[in-house]
Short mmCIF file of C-alpha atoms in Angstrom, two decimals:
data_model
loop_
_atom_site.label_atom_id
_atom_site.label_comp_id
_atom_site.label_asym_id
_atom_site.label_seq_id
_atom_site.Cartn_x
_atom_site.Cartn_y
_atom_site.Cartn_z
CA UNK M 1379 13.82 -21.33 -10.19
CA UNK M 1380 13.36 -23.52 -7.11
CA UNK M 1381 10.01 -22.22 -5.85
CA UNK M 1382 9.76 -25.01 -3.26
CA UNK M 1383 13.05 -23.84 -1.74
CA UNK M 1384 11.83 -20.22 -1.59
CA UNK M 1385 8.57 -21.25 0.06
CA UNK M 1386 10.39 -23.29 2.69
CA UNK M 1387 13.03 -20.63 3.30
CA UNK M 1388 10.90 -17.48 3.41
CA UNK M 1389 7.26 -18.54 3.79
CA UNK M 1390 7.41 -21.65 5.96
CA UNK M 1391 4.01 -22.32 7.52
CA UNK M 1392 2.27 -19.64 5.47
CA UNK M 1393 -0.96 -20.55 3.70
CA UNK M 1394 -2.16 -19.19 0.37
CA UNK M 1395 1.12 -17.62 -0.75
CA UNK M 1396 0.57 -15.89 -4.09
CA UNK M 1397 3.15 -16.95 -6.70
CA UNK M 1398 3.45 -15.18 -10.06
CA UNK M 1399 6.02 -15.53 -12.82
CA UNK M 1400 6.34 -12.48 -15.07
CA UNK M 1401 8.23 -11.21 -18.08
CA UNK M 1402 8.34 -7.85 -19.85
CA UNK M 1403 4.94 -8.46 -21.47
CA UNK M 1404 3.11 -9.65 -18.34
CA UNK M 1405 4.86 -7.46 -15.76
CA UNK M 1406 2.18 -4.76 -15.69
CA UNK M 1407 -0.69 -7.25 -15.44
CA UNK M 1408 0.95 -9.22 -12.62
CA UNK M 1409 1.82 -6.00 -10.81
CA UNK M 1410 -1.80 -4.78 -10.95
CA UNK M 1411 -3.12 -8.15 -9.81
CA UNK M 1412 -0.79 -8.13 -6.80
CA UNK M 1413 -1.68 -4.57 -5.75
CA UNK M 1414 -5.40 -5.21 -6.26
CA UNK M 1415 -5.15 -8.25 -3.99
CA UNK M 1416 -3.41 -6.16 -1.33
CA UNK M 1417 -6.00 -3.39 -1.68
CA UNK M 1418 -8.73 -5.86 -0.74
CA UNK M 1419 -7.12 -6.29 2.69
CA UNK M 1420 -8.56 -3.33 4.57
CA UNK M 1421 -6.18 -3.93 7.46
CA UNK M 1422 -3.39 -2.63 5.21
CA UNK M 1423 -3.37 1.13 5.60
CA UNK M 1424 -3.84 2.96 2.33
CA UNK M 1425 -0.77 5.14 2.85
CA UNK M 1426 1.29 1.94 3.00
CA UNK M 1427 -0.25 0.77 -0.27
CA UNK M 1428 0.43 4.13 -1.92
CA UNK M 1429 4.14 3.91 -1.15
CA UNK M 1430 4.40 0.16 -1.70
CA UNK M 1431 2.72 0.28 -5.10
CA UNK M 1432 5.55 2.47 -6.40
CA UNK M 1433 8.31 0.40 -4.81
CA UNK M 1434 6.88 -2.93 -5.98
CA UNK M 1435 6.72 -1.86 -9.60
CA UNK M 1436 10.32 -0.65 -9.42
CA UNK M 1437 11.45 -3.95 -7.89
CA UNK M 1438 9.71 -5.97 -10.60
CA UNK M 1439 10.93 -3.67 -13.36
CA UNK M 1440 14.51 -4.12 -12.13
CA UNK M 1441 14.29 -7.77 -13.21
CA UNK M 1442 13.42 -6.73 -16.74
CA UNK M 1443 16.04 -3.95 -16.93
CA UNK M 1444 19.04 -5.28 -15.04
CA UNK M 1445 19.00 -9.08 -14.68
CA UNK M 1446 19.71 -10.05 -18.27
CA UNK M 1447 17.10 -12.80 -17.98
CA UNK M 1448 13.50 -12.62 -19.27
CA UNK M 1449 11.65 -14.04 -16.25
CA UNK M 1450 11.16 -12.98 -12.65
CA UNK M 1451 9.15 -14.43 -9.79
CA UNK M 1452 6.95 -12.50 -7.35
CA UNK M 1453 5.70 -14.11 -4.14
CA UNK M 1454 3.44 -12.32 -1.66
CA UNK M 1455 1.71 -13.23 1.58
CA UNK M 1456 -0.32 -11.16 4.02
CA UNK M 1457 -0.23 -12.19 7.67
CA UNK M 1458 -3.35 -10.50 9.05
CA UNK M 1459 -2.73 -11.74 12.59
CA UNK M 1460 0.57 -9.86 12.84
CA UNK M 1461 -0.29 -7.08 10.36
CA UNK M 1462 2.69 -8.02 8.22
CA UNK M 1463 3.05 -8.13 4.45
CA UNK M 1464 5.76 -10.44 3.09
CA UNK M 1465 7.09 -9.83 -0.42
CA UNK M 1466 9.74 -11.66 -2.41
CA UNK M 1467 11.02 -10.71 -5.88
CA UNK M 1468 13.66 -12.96 -7.43
CA UNK M 1469 15.47 -13.65 -10.70
CA UNK M 1470 18.31 -15.92 -11.79
CA UNK M 1471 20.16 -13.33 -13.82
CA UNK M 1472 23.61 -11.78 -13.64
CA UNK M 1473 23.33 -10.45 -10.09
CA UNK M 1474 23.91 -7.04 -8.57
CA UNK M 1475 27.72 -6.94 -8.72
CA UNK M 1476 27.89 -7.89 -12.40
CA UNK M 1477 25.10 -5.49 -13.29
CA UNK M 1478 26.59 -2.57 -11.35
CA UNK M 1479 30.02 -3.28 -12.85
CA UNK M 1480 28.66 -2.37 -16.28
CA UNK M 1481 29.02 1.21 -15.07
CA UNK M 1482 32.74 2.04 -15.29
CA UNK M 1483 32.50 3.93 -11.99
CA UNK M 1484 31.68 0.73 -10.09
CA UNK M 1485 33.74 -1.72 -12.14
CA UNK M 1486 35.97 -2.81 -9.25
CA UNK M 1487 33.51 -2.92 -6.34
CA UNK M 1488 33.25 -6.11 -4.34
CA UNK M 1489 30.03 -8.08 -4.12
CA UNK M 1490 29.45 -6.90 -0.55
CA UNK M 1491 30.09 -3.27 -1.51
CA UNK M 1492 27.69 -3.59 -4.45
CA UNK M 1493 24.84 -4.65 -2.13
CA UNK M 1494 25.34 -1.60 0.06
CA UNK M 1495 25.80 0.79 -2.84
CA UNK M 1496 22.64 -0.22 -4.75
CA UNK M 1497 20.44 1.00 -1.88
CA UNK M 1498 21.80 4.53 -2.23
CA UNK M 1499 20.23 7.24 -4.37
CA UNK M 1500 21.17 7.41 -8.07
CA UNK M 1501 23.48 4.37 -7.98
CA UNK M 1502 22.92 2.63 -11.31
CA UNK M 1503 24.55 0.48 -13.96
CA UNK M 1504 23.54 3.13 -16.48
CA UNK M 1505 20.30 1.45 -17.59
CA UNK M 1506 18.04 3.01 -14.98
CA UNK M 1507 17.77 5.96 -12.62
CA UNK M 1508 19.00 4.20 -9.48
CA UNK M 1509 15.83 5.11 -7.60
CA UNK M 1510 13.91 1.85 -7.15
CA UNK M 1511 15.97 0.09 -4.48
CA UNK M 1512 16.64 3.44 -2.82
CA UNK M 1513 12.92 4.09 -2.33
CA UNK M 1514 12.40 0.50 -1.21
CA UNK M 1515 15.08 0.96 1.46
CA UNK M 1516 13.30 4.13 2.62
CA UNK M 1517 10.04 2.19 2.89
CA UNK M 1518 11.86 -0.38 5.01
CA UNK M 1519 13.25 2.42 7.19
CA UNK M 1520 9.66 3.53 7.85
CA UNK M 1521 7.80 0.27 8.46
CA UNK M 1522 10.19 -2.57 7.71
CA UNK M 1523 10.42 -5.53 10.07
CA UNK M 1524 12.94 -7.45 8.00
CA UNK M 1525 14.73 -6.88 4.70
CA UNK M 1526 17.06 -9.23 2.82
CA UNK M 1527 18.92 -8.55 -0.41
CA UNK M 1528 20.71 -11.70 -1.60
CA UNK M 1529 22.93 -11.78 -4.67
CA UNK M 1530 25.76 -14.18 -5.33
CA UNK M 1531 27.31 -15.38 -2.09
CA UNK M 1532 26.39 -12.33 0.00
CA UNK M 1533 23.28 -11.16 1.83
CA UNK M 1534 22.48 -7.67 3.03
CA UNK M 1535 20.17 -7.96 6.05
CA UNK M 1536 18.25 -5.18 7.78
CA UNK M 1537 16.57 -6.21 11.02
CA UNK M 1538 15.89 -4.46 14.33
CA UNK M 1539 17.27 -1.24 12.89
CA UNK M 1540 20.67 -2.77 12.14
CA UNK M 1541 22.23 -3.41 8.72
CA UNK M 1542 24.80 -6.11 8.03
CA UNK M 1543 26.31 -7.83 5.01
CA UNK M 1544 27.21 -11.47 5.48
CA UNK M 1545 28.58 -14.25 3.30
CA UNK M 1546 25.82 -16.85 3.39
CA UNK M 1547 24.72 -19.36 0.78
CA UNK M 1548 24.58 -18.63 -2.94
CA UNK M 1549 21.84 -17.16 -5.11
CA UNK M 1550 22.29 -16.98 -8.86
CA UNK M 1551 20.86 -13.57 -9.65
CA UNK M 1552 19.09 -11.24 -7.25
CA UNK M 1553 16.60 -12.02 -4.50
CA UNK M 1554 14.81 -9.33 -2.50
CA UNK M 1555 12.66 -10.24 0.48
CA UNK M 1556 10.96 -7.91 2.92
CA UNK M 1557 8.46 -7.95 5.74
CA UNK M 1558 6.67 -4.66 6.35
CA UNK M 1559 4.17 -3.56 8.96
CA UNK M 1560 0.81 -2.55 7.55
CA UNK M 1561 -1.14 -1.09 10.47
CA UNK M 1562 0.65 2.27 10.78
CA UNK M 1563 0.01 5.26 8.55
CA UNK M 1564 3.08 6.76 6.88
CA UNK M 1565 3.85 9.67 4.59
CA UNK M 1566 4.11 7.97 1.16
CA UNK M 1567 5.55 11.12 -0.40
CA UNK M 1568 8.48 11.02 2.01
CA UNK M 1569 9.37 7.50 0.85
CA UNK M 1570 9.95 8.80 -2.69
CA UNK M 1571 11.51 12.11 -1.60
CA UNK M 1572 8.38 13.83 -2.96
CA UNK M 1573 9.75 13.38 -6.49
CA UNK M 1574 6.49 11.91 -7.75
CA UNK M 1575 2.90 11.94 -6.54
CA UNK M 1576 2.59 8.31 -5.41
CA UNK M 1577 -0.70 9.00 -3.62
CA UNK M 1578 -2.46 10.20 -6.76
CA UNK M 1579 -0.83 7.52 -8.95
CA UNK M 1580 -2.14 4.78 -6.67
CA UNK M 1581 -5.56 6.39 -6.23
CA UNK M 1582 -6.08 6.77 -9.98
CA UNK M 1583 -4.92 3.24 -10.80
CA UNK M 1584 -6.53 1.23 -8.00
CA UNK M 1585 -9.25 3.31 -6.31
CA UNK M 1586 -11.13 5.50 -8.78
CA UNK M 1587 -14.68 4.60 -9.88
CA UNK M 1588 -17.23 6.22 -12.10
CA UNK M 1589 -19.99 5.63 -9.55
CA UNK M 1590 -18.31 7.65 -6.78
CA UNK M 1591 -16.64 10.71 -8.25
CA UNK M 1592 -17.12 13.08 -5.32
CA UNK M 1593 -18.75 13.43 -1.94
CA UNK M 1594 -22.33 14.55 -1.72
CA UNK M 1595 -23.13 17.97 -0.27
CA UNK M 1596 -26.80 18.96 0.12
CA UNK M 1597 -27.16 22.40 1.67
CA UNK M 1598 -30.94 22.24 1.23
CA UNK M 1599 -31.36 19.48 3.82
CA UNK M 1600 -30.39 21.44 6.91
CA UNK M 1601 -34.01 21.72 8.10
CA UNK M 1602 -35.50 18.54 9.57
CA UNK M 1603 -32.00 17.08 9.77
CA UNK M 1604 -29.83 15.84 12.59
CA UNK M 1605 -26.42 17.49 12.75
CA UNK M 1606 -23.53 15.36 13.99
CA UNK M 1607 -20.73 17.74 14.98
CA UNK M 1608 -17.40 15.92 14.84
CA UNK M 1609 -15.65 18.88 16.52
CA UNK M 1610 -17.32 17.91 19.80
CA UNK M 1611 -15.02 14.88 19.87
CA UNK M 1612 -11.81 16.57 18.73
CA UNK M 1613 -10.12 18.38 15.86
CA UNK M 1614 -7.64 15.69 14.78
CA UNK M 1615 -9.00 12.23 13.98
CA UNK M 1616 -6.37 9.59 13.31
CA UNK M 1617 -7.22 6.31 15.03
CA UNK M 1618 -9.47 3.42 14.12
CA UNK M 1619 -10.62 3.13 17.73
CA UNK M 1620 -12.19 6.59 17.59
CA UNK M 1621 -13.55 5.85 14.13
CA UNK M 1622 -15.31 2.74 15.39
CA UNK M 1623 -16.84 4.58 18.36
CA UNK M 1624 -18.19 7.43 16.24
CA UNK M 1625 -19.47 5.06 13.55
CA UNK M 1626 -21.72 3.41 16.13
CA UNK M 1627 -23.13 6.83 17.06
CA UNK M 1628 -23.70 7.66 13.38
CA UNK M 1629 -25.46 4.35 12.74
CA UNK M 1630 -27.90 5.01 15.57
CA UNK M 1631 -28.76 8.40 14.06
CA UNK M 1632 -29.02 7.14 10.47
CA UNK M 1633 -31.58 4.54 11.52
CA UNK M 1634 -33.91 7.39 12.50
CA UNK M 1635 -36.18 9.24 10.09
CA UNK M 1636 -34.18 12.43 9.57
CA UNK M 1637 -31.21 12.98 7.29
CA UNK M 1638 -27.90 13.15 9.17
CA UNK M 1639 -25.44 15.94 8.41
CA UNK M 1640 -21.82 14.88 8.93
CA UNK M 1641 -20.50 18.26 10.07
CA UNK M 1642 -16.69 18.44 10.06
CA UNK M 1643 -16.53 22.18 10.64
CA UNK M 1644 -13.51 22.95 12.81
CA UNK M 1645 -11.89 19.57 12.20
CA UNK M 1646 -8.33 19.90 10.91
CA UNK M 1647 -7.17 16.32 10.30
CA UNK M 1648 -9.01 13.22 9.13
CA UNK M 1649 -6.66 10.29 8.53
CA UNK M 1650 -7.30 7.57 5.96
CA UNK M 1651 -7.65 4.95 8.69
CA UNK M 1652 -10.20 7.01 10.65
CA UNK M 1653 -12.15 7.77 7.46
CA UNK M 1654 -12.27 4.08 6.58
CA UNK M 1655 -13.35 2.97 10.05
CA UNK M 1656 -15.87 5.74 10.70
CA UNK M 1657 -17.37 6.50 7.27
CA UNK M 1658 -16.46 3.85 4.69
CA UNK M 1659 -17.46 0.91 6.89
CA UNK M 1660 -21.02 2.24 6.80
CA UNK M 1661 -21.15 0.59 3.36
CA UNK M 1662 -21.29 -2.76 5.14
CA UNK M 1663 -24.55 -1.63 6.76
CA UNK M 1664 -26.23 -0.07 3.72
CA UNK M 1665 -25.75 0.46 0.01
CA UNK M 1666 -24.06 3.54 -1.39
CA UNK M 1667 -27.44 4.80 -2.61
CA UNK M 1668 -28.91 4.43 0.88
CA UNK M 1669 -25.93 6.16 2.46
CA UNK M 1670 -26.32 9.11 0.09
CA UNK M 1671 -30.05 9.26 0.75
CA UNK M 1672 -29.68 9.38 4.53
CA UNK M 1673 -26.56 11.55 4.90
CA UNK M 1674 -24.83 14.65 3.66
CA UNK M 1675 -21.46 16.29 4.37
CA UNK M 1676 -20.54 19.74 5.58
CA UNK M 1677 -17.33 21.54 6.58
CA UNK M 1678 -14.69 19.13 5.25
CA UNK M 1679 -11.39 20.81 4.36
CA UNK M 1680 -9.80 19.62 1.07
CA UNK M 1681 -7.36 17.16 2.68
CA UNK M 1682 -10.00 15.67 4.93
CA UNK M 1683 -12.41 15.37 2.02
CA UNK M 1684 -9.77 13.47 0.04
CA UNK M 1685 -9.26 11.02 2.90
CA UNK M 1686 -12.99 10.31 3.20
CA UNK M 1687 -13.47 10.03 -0.56
CA UNK M 1688 -10.56 7.61 -1.06
CA UNK M 1689 -11.68 5.47 1.89
CA UNK M 1690 -15.24 5.26 0.52
CA UNK M 1691 -14.01 4.45 -2.98
CA UNK M 1692 -11.76 1.67 -1.73
CA UNK M 1693 -14.52 0.00 0.29
CA UNK M 1694 -17.04 0.48 -2.50
CA UNK M 1695 -14.77 -1.15 -5.08
CA UNK M 1696 -14.05 -4.23 -3.00
CA UNK M 1697 -17.67 -4.73 -1.90
CA UNK M 1698 -18.87 -4.34 -5.49
CA UNK M 1699 -16.31 -6.92 -6.74
CA UNK M 1700 -17.29 -9.37 -4.00
CA UNK M 1701 -20.96 -9.05 -4.93
CA UNK M 1702 -20.20 -9.59 -8.63
CA UNK M 1703 -18.14 -12.70 -7.87
CA UNK M 1704 -21.12 -14.23 -6.02
CA UNK M 1705 -23.33 -13.94 -9.11
#
């Protein structure tokens, strides 16, 4: 596969593009390495990662199942300046038309028709469920900036909300390229039609730690404590701007002598991005042990608690790995 051509065509000017070749045996390892690398970029909202982690595995697995060739190539690049994640998955196998034609129902479709069809639900050559490219197209509908599916002499292009199929160049096999925005929270369950719990699958695989199993609640510390009532600032917290402002207020209180109670009583919504900005970023100011010693939680509803816990776990994991790498 001409990697130099792909770099020039799809990643021109990009620095530190990650390039991985995978087969059936290494697919899972490469997949986990790619998602772990993305997880370390805190600018990528966790809801995006939860949906993307499912779609990426499906895209890579399609190479193994449908291409007829043993190897695939994954290329990824995160543009932090423009909050854009660029992903390319390619193989030099039989291509979409030939693969889809193995199903008698689609034996006579044209190459252009095959590109459109494969993005629909339950369209398959009989070897899979026909769900991977469908969910990827739904992800693009949510946060996609550009999407290209190139197979044979045709390209399907989605850009600026418009879809077109053009005859342009030739690619032996299947090439999928997409640019997605990473700074907006989405509903990851909606991307997969709520057919699987992508949030929990991602959290268990890439977030969970033994050191931080749950939030700390200490009802015995109410006396001689400072209570920070989040409800004074609103009932729905969704933005990083508000998270940053309240984190500065919390830091000023934590530096005092008393324990600070994070009181979320009356708060209905705490987004992942707010939880990361307001609570999890405190781990850059103090260790987890110090944070537990100086703070306690009260009044979090189950969904809000999950957002705070996942945000803390994500930050804790990355900081811990960075510290270990310095040793």
